[in-house]
Amino acid sequence: MVKLRLKRCGRKQRAIYRIVAIDVRSRREGRDLRKVGFYDPIKNQTYLNVPAILDFLEKGAQPTETVHDIFKKAEFFKEFQVNQKKQSKSQKESKGG
C-alpha cells in the first residue's frame, strides 16, 4: 500500500518536510516512489505538485493525518472534487455516445 507522508529534511532545529509517495513498510527516511511537494513549518510555506498527487490518490494512495491537514489548509480537496466531477461527466458522455 502506498501512503502520502512527510519525510524530514533540513538541519537541526530547521526542519523542512518533503511530501512523498512511499510504501507503507518503509521507514521515514526510506526510499520514496516520488516527491510530490514540500512543507516548511517555519515559514509556513507549502508547494504541492497537484497532478502527481491526484494521480496517486486515484490509484488508491492514502494521505497520513498530517498530510491530510496540510492538503486542507492548501484547499487541495476543492480541486480534487472538481477534477472528479469533470472525469465523471466525461465518462458519462463517452458511454452515452
PDB file of C-alpha atoms in Angstrom:
ATOM      1  CA  MET A   1       0.000   0.000   0.000  1.00  0.00           C
ATOM      2  CA  VAL A   2       1.216   3.491  -0.830  1.00  0.00           C
ATOM      3  CA  LYS A   3       0.893   6.460   1.508  1.00  0.00           C
ATOM      4  CA  LEU A   4       1.492  10.161   1.078  1.00  0.00           C
ATOM      5  CA  ARG A   5       3.547  11.183   4.084  1.00  0.00           C
ATOM      6  CA  LEU A   6       6.230  13.568   5.325  1.00  0.00           C
ATOM      7  CA  LYS A   7       9.955  12.970   5.019  1.00  0.00           C
ATOM      8  CA  ARG A   8      12.156  15.151   7.226  1.00  0.00           C
ATOM      9  CA  CYS A   9      14.908  17.231   5.629  1.00  0.00           C
ATOM     10  CA  GLY A  10      16.849  20.297   6.662  1.00  0.00           C
ATOM     11  CA  ARG A  11      19.202  20.757   9.570  1.00  0.00           C
ATOM     12  CA  LYS A  12      18.897  20.748  13.343  1.00  0.00           C
ATOM     13  CA  GLN A  13      16.092  22.963  14.617  1.00  0.00           C
ATOM     14  CA  ARG A  14      15.278  23.994  10.991  1.00  0.00           C
ATOM     15  CA  ALA A  15      13.164  21.120   9.743  1.00  0.00           C
ATOM     16  CA  ILE A  16      11.664  21.130   6.261  1.00  0.00           C
ATOM     17  CA  TYR A  17       9.460  18.267   5.177  1.00  0.00           C
ATOM     18  CA  ARG A  18       9.052  16.725   1.751  1.00  0.00           C
ATOM     19  CA  ILE A  19       5.676  15.259   0.942  1.00  0.00           C
ATOM     20  CA  VAL A  20       6.414  11.928  -0.702  1.00  0.00           C
ATOM     21  CA  ALA A  21       4.594   8.887  -2.006  1.00  0.00           C
ATOM     22  CA  ILE A  22       6.167   5.964  -0.202  1.00  0.00           C
ATOM     23  CA  ASP A  23       5.452   2.322   0.551  1.00  0.00           C
ATOM     24  CA  VAL A  24       3.895   1.773   3.994  1.00  0.00           C
ATOM     25  CA  ARG A  25       6.587  -0.670   5.059  1.00  0.00           C
ATOM     26  CA  SER A  26       9.472   1.796   4.525  1.00  0.00           C
ATOM     27  CA  ARG A  27      10.925   3.873   7.299  1.00  0.00           C
ATOM     28  CA  ARG A  28      10.571   7.672   7.447  1.00  0.00           C
ATOM     29  CA  GLU A  29      13.863   8.354   5.683  1.00  0.00           C
ATOM     30  CA  GLY A  30      13.472   5.410   3.320  1.00  0.00           C
ATOM     31  CA  ARG A  31      13.394   5.412  -0.453  1.00  0.00           C
ATOM     32  CA  ASP A  32      10.338   7.181  -1.824  1.00  0.00           C
ATOM     33  CA  LEU A  33       8.432   6.455  -5.017  1.00  0.00           C
ATOM     34  CA  ARG A  34       8.082  10.129  -5.916  1.00  0.00           C
ATOM     35  CA  LYS A  35       8.397  13.566  -4.341  1.00  0.00           C
ATOM     36  CA  VAL A  36       5.053  15.354  -4.667  1.00  0.00           C
ATOM     37  CA  GLY A  37       5.611  18.527  -2.649  1.00  0.00           C
ATOM     38  CA  PHE A  38       7.188  20.138   0.392  1.00  0.00           C
ATOM     39  CA  TYR A  39       6.110  21.844   3.599  1.00  0.00           C
ATOM     40  CA  ASP A  40       8.106  24.399   5.585  1.00  0.00           C
ATOM     41  CA  PRO A  41       6.531  24.827   9.047  1.00  0.00           C
ATOM     42  CA  ILE A  42       8.837  27.705   9.995  1.00  0.00           C
ATOM     43  CA  LYS A  43       7.955  29.938   7.024  1.00  0.00           C
ATOM     44  CA  ASN A  44       4.529  28.280   6.726  1.00  0.00           C
ATOM     45  CA  GLN A  45       5.064  27.604   3.004  1.00  0.00           C
ATOM     46  CA  THR A  46       3.628  24.722   1.033  1.00  0.00           C
ATOM     47  CA  TYR A  47       4.255  23.541  -2.511  1.00  0.00           C
ATOM     48  CA  LEU A  48       2.118  20.773  -3.974  1.00  0.00           C
ATOM     49  CA  ASN A  49       2.530  19.028  -7.313  1.00  0.00           C
ATOM     50  CA  VAL A  50      -1.218  18.680  -7.857  1.00  0.00           C
ATOM     51  CA  PRO A  51      -1.207  16.398 -10.950  1.00  0.00           C
ATOM     52  CA  ALA A  52       1.166  13.937  -9.259  1.00  0.00           C
ATOM     53  CA  ILE A  53      -0.868  13.924  -6.040  1.00  0.00           C
ATOM     54  CA  LEU A  54      -4.116  13.395  -7.944  1.00  0.00           C
ATOM     55  CA  ASP A  55      -2.519  10.514  -9.825  1.00  0.00           C
ATOM     56  CA  PHE A  56      -1.503   8.772  -6.597  1.00  0.00           C
ATOM     57  CA  LEU A  57      -4.871   9.392  -4.909  1.00  0.00           C
ATOM     58  CA  GLU A  58      -6.710   7.939  -7.907  1.00  0.00           C
ATOM     59  CA  LYS A  59      -4.523   4.836  -7.682  1.00  0.00           C
ATOM     60  CA  GLY A  60      -5.531   4.378  -4.037  1.00  0.00           C
ATOM     61  CA  ALA A  61      -2.773   6.096  -2.040  1.00  0.00           C
ATOM     62  CA  GLN A  62      -3.818   7.276   1.426  1.00  0.00           C
ATOM     63  CA  PRO A  63      -2.514  10.536   2.942  1.00  0.00           C
ATOM     64  CA  THR A  64      -1.471  10.481   6.590  1.00  0.00           C
ATOM     65  CA  GLU A  65      -3.356  12.697   9.055  1.00  0.00           C
ATOM     66  CA  THR A  66      -0.693  15.406   8.956  1.00  0.00           C
ATOM     67  CA  VAL A  67      -0.528  15.443   5.161  1.00  0.00           C
ATOM     68  CA  HIS A  68      -4.329  15.469   5.050  1.00  0.00           C
ATOM     69  CA  ASP A  69      -4.317  18.593   7.272  1.00  0.00           C
ATOM     70  CA  ILE A  70      -1.735  20.254   5.002  1.00  0.00           C
ATOM     71  CA  PHE A  71      -3.949  19.485   1.992  1.00  0.00           C
ATOM     72  CA  LYS A  72      -6.933  21.031   3.804  1.00  0.00           C
ATOM     73  CA  LYS A  73      -5.026  24.240   4.542  1.00  0.00           C
ATOM     74  CA  ALA A  74      -3.957  24.462   0.904  1.00  0.00           C
ATOM     75  CA  GLU A  75      -7.591  23.853  -0.180  1.00  0.00           C
ATOM     76  CA  PHE A  76      -6.431  20.892  -2.236  1.00  0.00           C
ATOM     77  CA  PHE A  77      -9.606  18.863  -1.848  1.00  0.00           C
ATOM     78  CA  LYS A  78     -11.687  21.513  -3.626  1.00  0.00           C
ATOM     79  CA  GLU A  79      -9.547  20.946  -6.719  1.00  0.00           C
ATOM     80  CA  PHE A  80      -9.743  17.185  -6.226  1.00  0.00           C
ATOM     81  CA  GLN A  81     -13.572  17.270  -6.160  1.00  0.00           C
ATOM     82  CA  VAL A  82     -13.704  19.473  -9.271  1.00  0.00           C
ATOM     83  CA  ASN A  83     -11.438  17.028 -11.135  1.00  0.00           C
ATOM     84  CA  GLN A  84     -13.584  14.062 -10.085  1.00  0.00           C
ATOM     85  CA  LYS A  85     -16.737  15.796 -11.354  1.00  0.00           C
ATOM     86  CA  LYS A  86     -15.076  16.557 -14.697  1.00  0.00           C
ATOM     87  CA  GLN A  87     -13.958  12.943 -15.064  1.00  0.00           C
ATOM     88  CA  SER A  88     -17.377  11.527 -14.224  1.00  0.00           C
ATOM     89  CA  LYS A  89     -19.027  13.855 -16.770  1.00  0.00           C
ATOM     90  CA  SER A  90     -16.583  12.825 -19.495  1.00  0.00           C
ATOM     91  CA  GLN A  91     -17.126   9.143 -18.709  1.00  0.00           C
ATOM     92  CA  LYS A  92     -20.911   9.546 -18.914  1.00  0.00           C
ATOM     93  CA  GLU A  93     -20.626  11.342 -22.264  1.00  0.00           C
ATOM     94  CA  SER A  94     -18.349   8.649 -23.704  1.00  0.00           C
ATOM     95  CA  LYS A  95     -20.725   5.868 -22.605  1.00  0.00           C
ATOM     96  CA  GLY A  96     -23.799   7.671 -23.952  1.00  0.00           C
ATOM     97  CA  GLY A  97     -22.434   8.282 -27.447  1.00  0.00           C
TER      98      GLY A  97
END
